[in-house]
Amino acid sequence: MPDFYAVIGNPIHHSKSPIIHKEFARQTHQNMQYEAILAPLDGFETAVKRFQQRGGKGMNVTLPFKLEAYVISTRLTDRANAAQAVNTLKFDENHGILGDNTDGAGLIRDIEVNQSVVIADKSVLLMGAGGAARGVILPLLEQRPRILAIANRTKEKAQVLQEQFSSHGNILTGHYQDFSGERFDIIINATSASLHDELPPLPTGIFAEKSTAYDIMYGKELTPFLRFAKQQGVSNLVDGIGMLVEQAAESFFLWRGVRPETRKVIEMLRKKGQ
Ligand code: NDP
């Protein structure tokens, strides 16, 4: 009898998690099944409980339920607690729910391992102060960057994050234009601007020499941010497909205790045109 896992979201038809986890299971010889569940916008908790009662062992959680997943978790990992959002649930035998957040670890692994870009001592600019940005701040600070700056349209939201994470490291915050004249080695777009084919109002000249432009969004074409970076002379342009696969691998590891090989899965998704 296989163990059951699922990704839950709304919408969910676009999710690549079933393809990724099936490939991980095949590769590591795990007897498991993985499905996609569409939950009504007002029916997240009911859908999770139903899956748990059916004998489900764990779930991935995607938009717009990461906050609700945080609320229904009976225990949290430190990184989920810091992110105040949960993308991975692990059910235990006593109906308890462990909530984890693997997004930040996925991002760091993609940057450091897959891209061979070391974050320590680099100047890093994180764009955005929403759920995705919140989830990557602690993992970024743990890599000891020289500077971590957060730029956001609504400056106050970045300041709230600065205060929340002040005991973990020094963070600068501001509007995009406040960083005019500064140069960064790694710039990460964690806004939802790319979803609307928009570019956050970054000043020109913000990329240091040999810098990396990282967009946590992915698609067939370069995002507006990656196109801007290219025009500014950046050659290391990275989209979020690697982060997606790495965060999935981190969830898989939490559930199964085995770390799958990610490189081939990233290549497979790229070949499929994502
Ligand atoms: P939120 O809605 O919580 O936050 C949105 C953020 O984007 C805010 O900081 C907002 O600024 C900013 N923003 C939106 N539009 C613009 C714009 N035109 N210019 C500048 N800033 C803008 O979203 P999330 O943080 O949850 O998600 C962000 C993105 O991350 C999504 O596209 C999501 O798909 C992606 N993601 C990818 C993952 C992966 O594995 N690759 C994992 C998790 C998320 P303001 O505060 O001023 O409104």
PDB file of C-alpha atoms and ligand atoms in Angstrom:
ATOM      1  CA  MET A   1       0.000   0.000   0.000  1.00  0.00           C
ATOM      2  CA  PRO A   2       1.595   3.322  -1.042  1.00  0.00           C
ATOM      3  CA  ASP A   3       1.791   6.366   1.243  1.00  0.00           C
ATOM      4  CA  PHE A   4      -0.335   9.288   0.057  1.00  0.00           C
ATOM      5  CA  TYR A   5       0.817  12.879  -0.425  1.00  0.00           C
ATOM      6  CA  ALA A   6      -0.714  15.849  -2.237  1.00  0.00           C
ATOM      7  CA  VAL A   7      -0.318  19.489  -3.166  1.00  0.00           C
ATOM      8  CA  ILE A   8      -3.261  21.709  -2.260  1.00  0.00           C
ATOM      9  CA  GLY A   9      -4.052  25.152  -3.671  1.00  0.00           C
ATOM     10  CA  ASN A  10      -6.505  27.243  -5.674  1.00  0.00           C
ATOM     11  CA  PRO A  11      -5.946  27.251  -8.622  1.00  0.00           C
ATOM     12  CA  ILE A  12      -3.931  24.043  -8.791  1.00  0.00           C
ATOM     13  CA  HIS A  13      -4.027  22.797 -12.403  1.00  0.00           C
ATOM     14  CA  HIS A  14      -0.749  24.648 -13.174  1.00  0.00           C
ATOM     15  CA  SER A  15       1.165  22.942 -10.337  1.00  0.00           C
ATOM     16  CA  LYS A  16       4.321  21.068 -11.257  1.00  0.00           C
ATOM     17  CA  SER A  17       4.588  19.452  -7.834  1.00  0.00           C
ATOM     18  CA  PRO A  18       2.975  16.123  -8.925  1.00  0.00           C
ATOM     19  CA  ILE A  19       5.519  15.711 -11.766  1.00  0.00           C
ATOM     20  CA  ILE A  20       8.412  16.634  -9.471  1.00  0.00           C
ATOM     21  CA  HIS A  21       7.429  14.349  -6.570  1.00  0.00           C
ATOM     22  CA  LYS A  22       6.604  11.410  -8.835  1.00  0.00           C
ATOM     23  CA  GLU A  23      10.085  11.731 -10.323  1.00  0.00           C
ATOM     24  CA  PHE A  24      11.675  11.940  -6.843  1.00  0.00           C
ATOM     25  CA  ALA A  25       9.720   8.821  -5.746  1.00  0.00           C
ATOM     26  CA  ARG A  26      10.754   6.875  -8.862  1.00  0.00           C
ATOM     27  CA  GLN A  27      14.387   7.861  -8.416  1.00  0.00           C
ATOM     28  CA  THR A  28      14.571   6.972  -4.695  1.00  0.00           C
ATOM     29  CA  HIS A  29      12.283   3.873  -4.891  1.00  0.00           C
ATOM     30  CA  GLN A  30       9.674   5.244  -2.468  1.00  0.00           C
ATOM     31  CA  ASN A  31       6.273   3.569  -2.478  1.00  0.00           C
ATOM     32  CA  MET A  32       4.109   6.692  -2.562  1.00  0.00           C
ATOM     33  CA  GLN A  33       1.417   8.449  -4.565  1.00  0.00           C
ATOM     34  CA  TYR A  34       1.150  12.189  -5.057  1.00  0.00           C
ATOM     35  CA  GLU A  35      -1.922  14.052  -6.295  1.00  0.00           C
ATOM     36  CA  ALA A  36      -3.133  17.640  -6.752  1.00  0.00           C
ATOM     37  CA  ILE A  37      -6.130  18.831  -4.720  1.00  0.00           C
ATOM     38  CA  LEU A  38      -8.177  21.908  -5.561  1.00  0.00           C
ATOM     39  CA  ALA A  39      -9.611  23.314  -2.321  1.00  0.00           C
ATOM     40  CA  PRO A  40     -12.452  25.856  -2.318  1.00  0.00           C
ATOM     41  CA  LEU A  41     -11.228  29.270  -1.145  1.00  0.00           C
ATOM     42  CA  ASP A  42     -13.251  28.876   2.053  1.00  0.00           C
ATOM     43  CA  GLY A  43     -12.599  25.156   2.491  1.00  0.00           C
ATOM     44  CA  PHE A  44      -8.858  24.713   3.051  1.00  0.00           C
ATOM     45  CA  GLU A  45      -8.949  23.215   6.550  1.00  0.00           C
ATOM     46  CA  THR A  46     -11.799  20.818   5.686  1.00  0.00           C
ATOM     47  CA  ALA A  47      -9.912  19.588   2.607  1.00  0.00           C
ATOM     48  CA  VAL A  48      -6.721  19.045   4.643  1.00  0.00           C
ATOM     49  CA  LYS A  49      -8.588  17.124   7.374  1.00  0.00           C
ATOM     50  CA  ARG A  50     -10.340  14.978   4.753  1.00  0.00           C
ATOM     51  CA  PHE A  51      -7.010  14.054   3.184  1.00  0.00           C
ATOM     52  CA  GLN A  52      -5.517  13.347   6.614  1.00  0.00           C
ATOM     53  CA  GLN A  53      -8.484  11.051   7.469  1.00  0.00           C
ATOM     54  CA  ARG A  54      -7.990   9.204   4.178  1.00  0.00           C
ATOM     55  CA  GLY A  55      -4.563   8.251   5.499  1.00  0.00           C
ATOM     56  CA  GLY A  56      -2.553  11.049   3.835  1.00  0.00           C
ATOM     57  CA  LYS A  57       0.963  11.471   5.245  1.00  0.00           C
ATOM     58  CA  GLY A  58       1.737  15.009   4.150  1.00  0.00           C
ATOM     59  CA  MET A  59       0.928  17.913   1.840  1.00  0.00           C
ATOM     60  CA  ASN A  60       2.506  20.755  -0.020  1.00  0.00           C
ATOM     61  CA  VAL A  61       0.570  24.000   0.273  1.00  0.00           C
ATOM     62  CA  THR A  62       0.521  26.669  -2.376  1.00  0.00           C
ATOM     63  CA  LEU A  63      -1.271  29.968  -2.999  1.00  0.00           C
ATOM     64  CA  PRO A  64      -3.413  31.246  -1.402  1.00  0.00           C
ATOM     65  CA  PHE A  65      -3.297  28.932   1.630  1.00  0.00           C
ATOM     66  CA  LYS A  66       0.205  29.287   3.114  1.00  0.00           C
ATOM     67  CA  LEU A  67      -1.036  31.478   5.978  1.00  0.00           C
ATOM     68  CA  GLU A  68      -3.952  29.191   6.797  1.00  0.00           C
ATOM     69  CA  ALA A  69      -1.560  26.243   6.787  1.00  0.00           C
ATOM     70  CA  TYR A  70       0.547  28.129   9.343  1.00  0.00           C
ATOM     71  CA  VAL A  71      -2.546  28.617  11.518  1.00  0.00           C
ATOM     72  CA  ILE A  72      -3.732  24.975  11.456  1.00  0.00           C
ATOM     73  CA  SER A  73      -0.280  23.517  12.192  1.00  0.00           C
ATOM     74  CA  THR A  74      -0.043  22.092  15.718  1.00  0.00           C
ATOM     75  CA  ARG A  75       3.792  22.310  15.678  1.00  0.00           C
ATOM     76  CA  LEU A  76       6.110  24.518  13.621  1.00  0.00           C
ATOM     77  CA  THR A  77       9.722  24.294  12.544  1.00  0.00           C
ATOM     78  CA  ASP A  78      11.842  27.374  13.378  1.00  0.00           C
ATOM     79  CA  ARG A  79      11.933  28.420   9.741  1.00  0.00           C
ATOM     80  CA  ALA A  80       8.124  28.189   9.401  1.00  0.00           C
ATOM     81  CA  ASN A  81       7.774  30.193  12.584  1.00  0.00           C
ATOM     82  CA  ALA A  82      10.096  32.895  11.217  1.00  0.00           C
ATOM     83  CA  ALA A  83       8.324  32.929   7.846  1.00  0.00           C
ATOM     84  CA  GLN A  84       4.860  32.937   9.465  1.00  0.00           C
ATOM     85  CA  ALA A  85       3.831  30.832   6.491  1.00  0.00           C
ATOM     86  CA  VAL A  86       3.792  27.083   5.837  1.00  0.00           C
ATOM     87  CA  ASN A  87       4.288  25.310   2.506  1.00  0.00           C
ATOM     88  CA  THR A  88       4.752  21.756   3.840  1.00  0.00           C
ATOM     89  CA  LEU A  89       2.570  19.752   6.219  1.00  0.00           C
ATOM     90  CA  LYS A  90       3.572  16.456   7.795  1.00  0.00           C
ATOM     91  CA  PHE A  91       0.865  14.490   9.590  1.00  0.00           C
ATOM     92  CA  ASP A  92       1.697  12.359  12.603  1.00  0.00           C
ATOM     93  CA  GLU A  93      -0.159   9.347  13.979  1.00  0.00           C
ATOM     94  CA  ASN A  94      -1.904  11.325  16.727  1.00  0.00           C
ATOM     95  CA  HIS A  95      -3.518  13.696  14.193  1.00  0.00           C
ATOM     96  CA  GLY A  96      -0.880  16.342  14.901  1.00  0.00           C
ATOM     97  CA  ILE A  97       0.317  18.525  12.016  1.00  0.00           C
ATOM     98  CA  LEU A  98       3.928  19.667  11.679  1.00  0.00           C
ATOM     99  CA  GLY A  99       4.182  22.858   9.587  1.00  0.00           C
ATOM    100  CA  ASP A 100       7.416  23.637   7.758  1.00  0.00           C
ATOM    101  CA  ASN A 101       8.515  26.219   5.212  1.00  0.00           C
ATOM    102  CA  THR A 102      11.019  24.949   2.662  1.00  0.00           C
ATOM    103  CA  ASP A 103      10.913  27.925   0.244  1.00  0.00           C
ATOM    104  CA  GLY A 104      13.920  29.712   1.749  1.00  0.00           C
ATOM    105  CA  ALA A 105      16.050  26.575   1.911  1.00  0.00           C
ATOM    106  CA  GLY A 106      15.111  25.884  -1.724  1.00  0.00           C
ATOM    107  CA  LEU A 107      16.224  29.346  -2.781  1.00  0.00           C
ATOM    108  CA  ILE A 108      19.542  29.111  -0.925  1.00  0.00           C
ATOM    109  CA  ARG A 109      20.317  25.659  -2.337  1.00  0.00           C
ATOM    110  CA  ASP A 110      19.561  26.828  -5.864  1.00  0.00           C
ATOM    111  CA  ILE A 111      21.808  29.881  -5.517  1.00  0.00           C
ATOM    112  CA  GLU A 112      24.695  28.226  -3.665  1.00  0.00           C
ATOM    113  CA  VAL A 113      24.724  24.672  -5.057  1.00  0.00           C
ATOM    114  CA  ASN A 114      23.138  24.861  -8.517  1.00  0.00           C
ATOM    115  CA  GLN A 115      24.437  28.315  -9.449  1.00  0.00           C
ATOM    116  CA  SER A 116      27.677  28.059  -7.412  1.00  0.00           C
ATOM    117  CA  VAL A 117      27.139  31.603  -6.125  1.00  0.00           C
ATOM    118  CA  VAL A 118      28.398  32.125  -2.564  1.00  0.00           C
ATOM    119  CA  ILE A 119      26.219  34.484  -0.513  1.00  0.00           C
ATOM    120  CA  ALA A 120      28.678  35.037   2.372  1.00  0.00           C
ATOM    121  CA  ASP A 121      30.213  38.540   2.277  1.00  0.00           C
ATOM    122  CA  LYS A 122      28.118  39.576  -0.728  1.00  0.00           C
ATOM    123  CA  SER A 123      25.761  42.534  -0.878  1.00  0.00           C
ATOM    124  CA  VAL A 124      22.237  41.225  -1.412  1.00  0.00           C
ATOM    125  CA  LEU A 125      19.139  43.183  -2.388  1.00  0.00           C
ATOM    126  CA  LEU A 126      15.812  41.452  -1.779  1.00  0.00           C
ATOM    127  CA  MET A 127      12.888  43.023  -3.627  1.00  0.00           C
ATOM    128  CA  GLY A 128       9.455  42.624  -2.020  1.00  0.00           C
ATOM    129  CA  ALA A 129       8.102  42.308   1.507  1.00  0.00           C
ATOM    130  CA  GLY A 130       5.243  39.839   1.027  1.00  0.00           C
ATOM    131  CA  GLY A 131       4.961  36.173   2.021  1.00  0.00           C
ATOM    132  CA  ALA A 132       7.706  34.939  -0.286  1.00  0.00           C
ATOM    133  CA  ALA A 133      10.195  37.583   0.893  1.00  0.00           C
ATOM    134  CA  ARG A 134       9.414  36.875   4.550  1.00  0.00           C
ATOM    135  CA  GLY A 135      10.195  33.191   4.015  1.00  0.00           C
ATOM    136  CA  VAL A 136      13.670  33.766   2.588  1.00  0.00           C
ATOM    137  CA  ILE A 137      15.043  36.403   4.998  1.00  0.00           C
ATOM    138  CA  LEU A 138      16.205  34.055   7.775  1.00  0.00           C
ATOM    139  CA  PRO A 139      17.852  31.528   5.403  1.00  0.00           C
ATOM    140  CA  LEU A 140      19.585  34.449   3.618  1.00  0.00           C
ATOM    141  CA  LEU A 141      20.872  35.963   6.884  1.00  0.00           C
ATOM    142  CA  GLU A 142      22.172  32.534   7.947  1.00  0.00           C
ATOM    143  CA  GLN A 143      24.536  32.665   4.960  1.00  0.00           C
ATOM    144  CA  ARG A 144      26.145  35.837   6.425  1.00  0.00           C
ATOM    145  CA  PRO A 145      25.870  38.309   3.532  1.00  0.00           C
ATOM    146  CA  ARG A 146      27.879  41.556   3.957  1.00  0.00           C
ATOM    147  CA  ILE A 147      24.639  43.512   3.495  1.00  0.00           C
ATOM    148  CA  LEU A 148      21.023  42.453   3.234  1.00  0.00           C
ATOM    149  CA  ALA A 149      18.786  45.224   1.932  1.00  0.00           C
ATOM    150  CA  ILE A 150      15.035  44.968   1.386  1.00  0.00           C
ATOM    151  CA  ALA A 151      13.384  47.265  -1.160  1.00  0.00           C
ATOM    152  CA  ASN A 152       9.615  47.513  -1.299  1.00  0.00           C
ATOM    153  CA  ARG A 153       7.041  49.845  -2.867  1.00  0.00           C
ATOM    154  CA  THR A 154       5.387  50.112   0.538  1.00  0.00           C
ATOM    155  CA  LYS A 155       8.416  50.928   2.670  1.00  0.00           C
ATOM    156  CA  GLU A 156       6.598  50.304   5.967  1.00  0.00           C
ATOM    157  CA  LYS A 157       6.176  46.600   5.162  1.00  0.00           C
ATOM    158  CA  ALA A 158       9.940  46.259   4.685  1.00  0.00           C
ATOM    159  CA  GLN A 159      10.484  48.047   8.014  1.00  0.00           C
ATOM    160  CA  VAL A 160       8.221  45.544   9.786  1.00  0.00           C
ATOM    161  CA  LEU A 161      10.406  42.722   8.437  1.00  0.00           C
ATOM    162  CA  GLN A 162      13.568  44.592   9.455  1.00  0.00           C
ATOM    163  CA  GLU A 163      12.294  44.763  13.027  1.00  0.00           C
ATOM    164  CA  GLN A 164      11.103  41.167  13.071  1.00  0.00           C
ATOM    165  CA  PHE A 165      14.488  39.818  11.960  1.00  0.00           C
ATOM    166  CA  SER A 166      16.745  42.368  13.707  1.00  0.00           C
ATOM    167  CA  SER A 167      18.074  39.778  16.177  1.00  0.00           C
ATOM    168  CA  HIS A 168      19.306  37.613  13.274  1.00  0.00           C
ATOM    169  CA  GLY A 169      21.308  40.249  11.419  1.00  0.00           C
ATOM    170  CA  ASN A 170      21.515  43.765  10.099  1.00  0.00           C
ATOM    171  CA  ILE A 171      18.954  44.690   7.432  1.00  0.00           C
ATOM    172  CA  LEU A 172      18.655  47.941   5.464  1.00  0.00           C
ATOM    173  CA  THR A 173      15.252  48.922   4.105  1.00  0.00           C
ATOM    174  CA  GLY A 174      13.867  51.501   1.707  1.00  0.00           C
ATOM    175  CA  HIS A 175      11.962  52.371  -1.420  1.00  0.00           C
ATOM    176  CA  TYR A 176      13.637  51.301  -4.633  1.00  0.00           C
ATOM    177  CA  GLN A 177      14.931  54.808  -5.328  1.00  0.00           C
ATOM    178  CA  ASP A 178      16.554  54.940  -1.868  1.00  0.00           C
ATOM    179  CA  PHE A 179      19.130  52.471  -3.213  1.00  0.00           C
ATOM    180  CA  SER A 180      20.053  54.610  -6.214  1.00  0.00           C
ATOM    181  CA  GLY A 181      23.861  54.820  -6.390  1.00  0.00           C
ATOM    182  CA  GLU A 182      24.324  51.523  -4.480  1.00  0.00           C
ATOM    183  CA  ARG A 183      25.525  48.335  -6.170  1.00  0.00           C
ATOM    184  CA  PHE A 184      24.568  44.796  -5.274  1.00  0.00           C
ATOM    185  CA  ASP A 185      26.168  41.423  -6.032  1.00  0.00           C
ATOM    186  CA  ILE A 186      22.922  39.449  -5.816  1.00  0.00           C
ATOM    187  CA  ILE A 187      19.476  40.910  -6.522  1.00  0.00           C
ATOM    188  CA  ILE A 188      16.472  38.692  -5.820  1.00  0.00           C
ATOM    189  CA  ASN A 189      13.010  39.514  -7.117  1.00  0.00           C
ATOM    190  CA  ALA A 190      10.551  38.149  -4.533  1.00  0.00           C
ATOM    191  CA  THR A 191       7.718  40.474  -5.601  1.00  0.00           C
ATOM    192  CA  SER A 192       4.689  39.339  -7.569  1.00  0.00           C
ATOM    193  CA  ALA A 193       5.416  42.016 -10.231  1.00  0.00           C
ATOM    194  CA  SER A 194       6.499  39.412 -12.820  1.00  0.00           C
ATOM    195  CA  LEU A 195       3.068  37.763 -12.542  1.00  0.00           C
ATOM    196  CA  HIS A 196       1.613  40.955 -14.019  1.00  0.00           C
ATOM    197  CA  ASP A 197       4.480  41.381 -16.488  1.00  0.00           C
ATOM    198  CA  GLU A 198       5.712  44.392 -14.517  1.00  0.00           C
ATOM    199  CA  LEU A 199       9.134  45.545 -13.399  1.00  0.00           C
ATOM    200  CA  PRO A 200       9.705  46.876  -9.867  1.00  0.00           C
ATOM    201  CA  PRO A 201      11.045  50.472 -10.146  1.00  0.00           C
ATOM    202  CA  LEU A 202      14.739  49.573  -9.774  1.00  0.00           C
ATOM    203  CA  PRO A 203      17.250  52.352 -10.408  1.00  0.00           C
ATOM    204  CA  THR A 204      19.723  51.765 -13.246  1.00  0.00           C
ATOM    205  CA  GLY A 205      23.332  50.991 -12.327  1.00  0.00           C
ATOM    206  CA  ILE A 206      22.284  48.874  -9.333  1.00  0.00           C
ATOM    207  CA  PHE A 207      24.069  45.691 -10.429  1.00  0.00           C
ATOM    208  CA  ALA A 208      27.684  45.238  -9.327  1.00  0.00           C
ATOM    209  CA  GLU A 209      30.198  43.626 -11.693  1.00  0.00           C
ATOM    210  CA  LYS A 210      29.660  39.844 -12.080  1.00  0.00           C
ATOM    211  CA  SER A 211      26.358  40.077 -10.248  1.00  0.00           C
ATOM    212  CA  THR A 212      23.484  37.588 -10.209  1.00  0.00           C
ATOM    213  CA  ALA A 213      19.880  38.489 -11.005  1.00  0.00           C
ATOM    214  CA  TYR A 214      17.443  35.972  -9.514  1.00  0.00           C
ATOM    215  CA  ASP A 215      13.687  35.998 -10.134  1.00  0.00           C
ATOM    216  CA  ILE A 216      11.701  33.567  -8.008  1.00  0.00           C
ATOM    217  CA  MET A 217       9.072  33.518 -10.775  1.00  0.00           C
ATOM    218  CA  TYR A 218       9.564  31.311 -13.803  1.00  0.00           C
ATOM    219  CA  GLY A 219       8.071  30.992 -17.250  1.00  0.00           C
ATOM    220  CA  LYS A 220       8.939  30.321 -20.870  1.00  0.00           C
ATOM    221  CA  GLU A 221      10.329  33.814 -21.453  1.00  0.00           C
ATOM    222  CA  LEU A 222      12.638  35.999 -19.370  1.00  0.00           C
ATOM    223  CA  THR A 223      10.662  37.981 -16.785  1.00  0.00           C
ATOM    224  CA  PRO A 224      10.691  41.818 -17.048  1.00  0.00           C
ATOM    225  CA  PHE A 225      13.226  41.900 -14.182  1.00  0.00           C
ATOM    226  CA  LEU A 226      15.580  39.439 -15.900  1.00  0.00           C
ATOM    227  CA  ARG A 227      15.207  41.376 -19.188  1.00  0.00           C
ATOM    228  CA  PHE A 228      16.125  44.587 -17.337  1.00  0.00           C
ATOM    229  CA  ALA A 229      19.132  42.866 -15.724  1.00  0.00           C
ATOM    230  CA  LYS A 230      20.270  41.636 -19.137  1.00  0.00           C
ATOM    231  CA  GLN A 231      20.028  45.166 -20.557  1.00  0.00           C
ATOM    232  CA  GLN A 232      22.148  46.319 -17.600  1.00  0.00           C
ATOM    233  CA  GLY A 233      24.866  43.849 -18.636  1.00  0.00           C
ATOM    234  CA  VAL A 234      24.192  41.037 -16.128  1.00  0.00           C
ATOM    235  CA  SER A 235      25.033  37.607 -17.540  1.00  0.00           C
ATOM    236  CA  ASN A 236      24.022  35.373 -14.612  1.00  0.00           C
ATOM    237  CA  LEU A 237      20.228  35.427 -15.025  1.00  0.00           C
ATOM    238  CA  VAL A 238      18.356  32.833 -12.953  1.00  0.00           C
ATOM    239  CA  ASP A 239      14.634  32.089 -12.784  1.00  0.00           C
ATOM    240  CA  GLY A 240      12.715  30.314  -9.995  1.00  0.00           C
ATOM    241  CA  ILE A 241      12.421  26.839 -11.495  1.00  0.00           C
ATOM    242  CA  GLY A 242      15.451  25.626  -9.518  1.00  0.00           C
ATOM    243  CA  MET A 243      13.972  27.037  -6.304  1.00  0.00           C
ATOM    244  CA  LEU A 244      10.699  25.245  -7.052  1.00  0.00           C
ATOM    245  CA  VAL A 245      12.446  21.878  -7.429  1.00  0.00           C
ATOM    246  CA  GLU A 246      14.739  22.454  -4.435  1.00  0.00           C
ATOM    247  CA  GLN A 247      11.891  23.424  -2.097  1.00  0.00           C
ATOM    248  CA  ALA A 248      10.100  20.249  -3.228  1.00  0.00           C
ATOM    249  CA  ALA A 249      13.217  18.195  -2.489  1.00  0.00           C
ATOM    250  CA  GLU A 250      13.385  19.694   0.985  1.00  0.00           C
ATOM    251  CA  SER A 251       9.721  18.693   1.609  1.00  0.00           C
ATOM    252  CA  PHE A 252      10.429  15.207   0.266  1.00  0.00           C
ATOM    253  CA  PHE A 253      13.363  14.926   2.666  1.00  0.00           C
ATOM    254  CA  LEU A 254      11.153  15.954   5.599  1.00  0.00           C
ATOM    255  CA  TRP A 255       8.579  13.290   4.698  1.00  0.00           C
ATOM    256  CA  ARG A 256      10.761  10.410   3.554  1.00  0.00           C
ATOM    257  CA  GLY A 257      14.202  11.068   5.090  1.00  0.00           C
ATOM    258  CA  VAL A 258      15.839  10.698   1.650  1.00  0.00           C
ATOM    259  CA  ARG A 259      17.304  13.548  -0.378  1.00  0.00           C
ATOM    260  CA  PRO A 260      16.468  13.190  -4.085  1.00  0.00           C
ATOM    261  CA  GLU A 261      18.738  14.240  -6.949  1.00  0.00           C
ATOM    262  CA  THR A 262      17.387  17.566  -8.237  1.00  0.00           C
ATOM    263  CA  ARG A 263      19.571  18.519 -11.194  1.00  0.00           C
ATOM    264  CA  LYS A 264      17.975  16.083 -13.640  1.00  0.00           C
ATOM    265  CA  VAL A 265      14.477  17.100 -12.562  1.00  0.00           C
ATOM    266  CA  ILE A 266      15.306  20.786 -13.156  1.00  0.00           C
ATOM    267  CA  GLU A 267      16.672  19.856 -16.605  1.00  0.00           C
ATOM    268  CA  MET A 268      13.555  17.791 -17.348  1.00  0.00           C
ATOM    269  CA  LEU A 269      11.239  20.721 -16.505  1.00  0.00           C
ATOM    270  CA  ARG A 270      13.330  23.097 -18.585  1.00  0.00           C
ATOM    271  CA  LYS A 271      13.203  20.706 -21.561  1.00  0.00           C
ATOM    272  CA  LYS A 272       9.418  20.442 -21.226  1.00  0.00           C
ATOM    273  CA  GLY A 273       9.365  24.256 -21.535  1.00  0.00           C
ATOM    274  CA  GLN A 274       8.232  24.275 -17.885  1.00  0.00           C
TER     275      GLN A 274
HETATM  276  P1  NDP B   1       2.458  38.836  -1.758  1.00  0.00           P
HETATM  277  O1  NDP B   1       1.163  39.248  -2.383  1.00  0.00           O
HETATM  278  O2  NDP B   1       2.502  38.445  -0.328  1.00  0.00           O
HETATM  279  O3  NDP B   1       3.507  40.067  -1.912  1.00  0.00           O
HETATM  280  C1  NDP B   1       3.664  40.723  -3.125  1.00  0.00           C
HETATM  281  C2  NDP B   1       4.921  41.609  -3.068  1.00  0.00           C
HETATM  282  O4  NDP B   1       5.169  42.084  -4.403  1.00  0.00           O
HETATM  283  C3  NDP B   1       4.754  42.865  -2.195  1.00  0.00           C
HETATM  284  O5  NDP B   1       6.008  43.162  -1.622  1.00  0.00           O
HETATM  285  C4  NDP B   1       4.351  43.933  -3.221  1.00  0.00           C
HETATM  286  O6  NDP B   1       4.695  45.237  -2.840  1.00  0.00           O
HETATM  287  C5  NDP B   1       5.200  43.510  -4.387  1.00  0.00           C
HETATM  288  N1  NDP B   1       4.718  43.971  -5.702  1.00  0.00           N
HETATM  289  C6  NDP B   1       3.629  43.555  -6.385  1.00  0.00           C
HETATM  290  N2  NDP B   1       3.557  44.162  -7.576  1.00  0.00           N
HETATM  291  C7  NDP B   1       4.631  44.985  -7.663  1.00  0.00           C
HETATM  292  C8  NDP B   1       5.106  45.906  -8.655  1.00  0.00           C
HETATM  293  N3  NDP B   1       4.467  46.065  -9.822  1.00  0.00           N
HETATM  294  N4  NDP B   1       6.250  46.571  -8.421  1.00  0.00           N
HETATM  295  C9  NDP B   1       6.906  46.407  -7.243  1.00  0.00           C
HETATM  296  N5  NDP B   1       6.504  45.560  -6.262  1.00  0.00           N
HETATM  297  C10 NDP B   1       5.373  44.859  -6.473  1.00  0.00           C
HETATM  298  O7  NDP B   1       3.040  37.686  -2.715  1.00  0.00           O
HETATM  299  P2  NDP B   1       4.067  36.516  -2.321  1.00  0.00           P
HETATM  300  O8  NDP B   1       5.203  37.146  -1.587  1.00  0.00           O
HETATM  301  O9  NDP B   1       3.339  35.401  -1.677  1.00  0.00           O
HETATM  302  O10 NDP B   1       4.542  35.948  -3.749  1.00  0.00           O
HETATM  303  C11 NDP B   1       5.460  36.654  -4.587  1.00  0.00           C
HETATM  304  C12 NDP B   1       5.824  35.787  -5.776  1.00  0.00           C
HETATM  305  O11 NDP B   1       6.651  34.698  -5.414  1.00  0.00           O
HETATM  306  C13 NDP B   1       4.620  35.138  -6.472  1.00  0.00           C
HETATM  307  O12 NDP B   1       4.722  35.503  -7.807  1.00  0.00           O
HETATM  308  C14 NDP B   1       4.810  33.645  -6.250  1.00  0.00           C
HETATM  309  O13 NDP B   1       4.333  32.893  -7.347  1.00  0.00           O
HETATM  310  C15 NDP B   1       6.316  33.530  -6.145  1.00  0.00           C
HETATM  311  N6  NDP B   1       6.820  32.325  -5.403  1.00  0.00           N
HETATM  312  C16 NDP B   1       7.698  31.448  -6.035  1.00  0.00           C
HETATM  313  C17 NDP B   1       8.213  30.313  -5.369  1.00  0.00           C
HETATM  314  C18 NDP B   1       9.148  29.339  -6.084  1.00  0.00           C
HETATM  315  O14 NDP B   1       9.313  28.203  -5.605  1.00  0.00           O
HETATM  316  N7  NDP B   1       9.807  29.694  -7.168  1.00  0.00           N
HETATM  317  C19 NDP B   1       7.841  30.037  -3.974  1.00  0.00           C
HETATM  318  C20 NDP B   1       6.968  31.037  -3.377  1.00  0.00           C
HETATM  319  C21 NDP B   1       6.465  32.122  -4.089  1.00  0.00           C
HETATM  320  P3  NDP B   1       3.731  46.108  -1.853  1.00  0.00           P
HETATM  321  O15 NDP B   1       3.988  45.580  -0.473  1.00  0.00           O
HETATM  322  O16 NDP B   1       4.184  47.497  -2.017  1.00  0.00           O
HETATM  323  O17 NDP B   1       2.323  45.872  -2.324  1.00  0.00           O
END
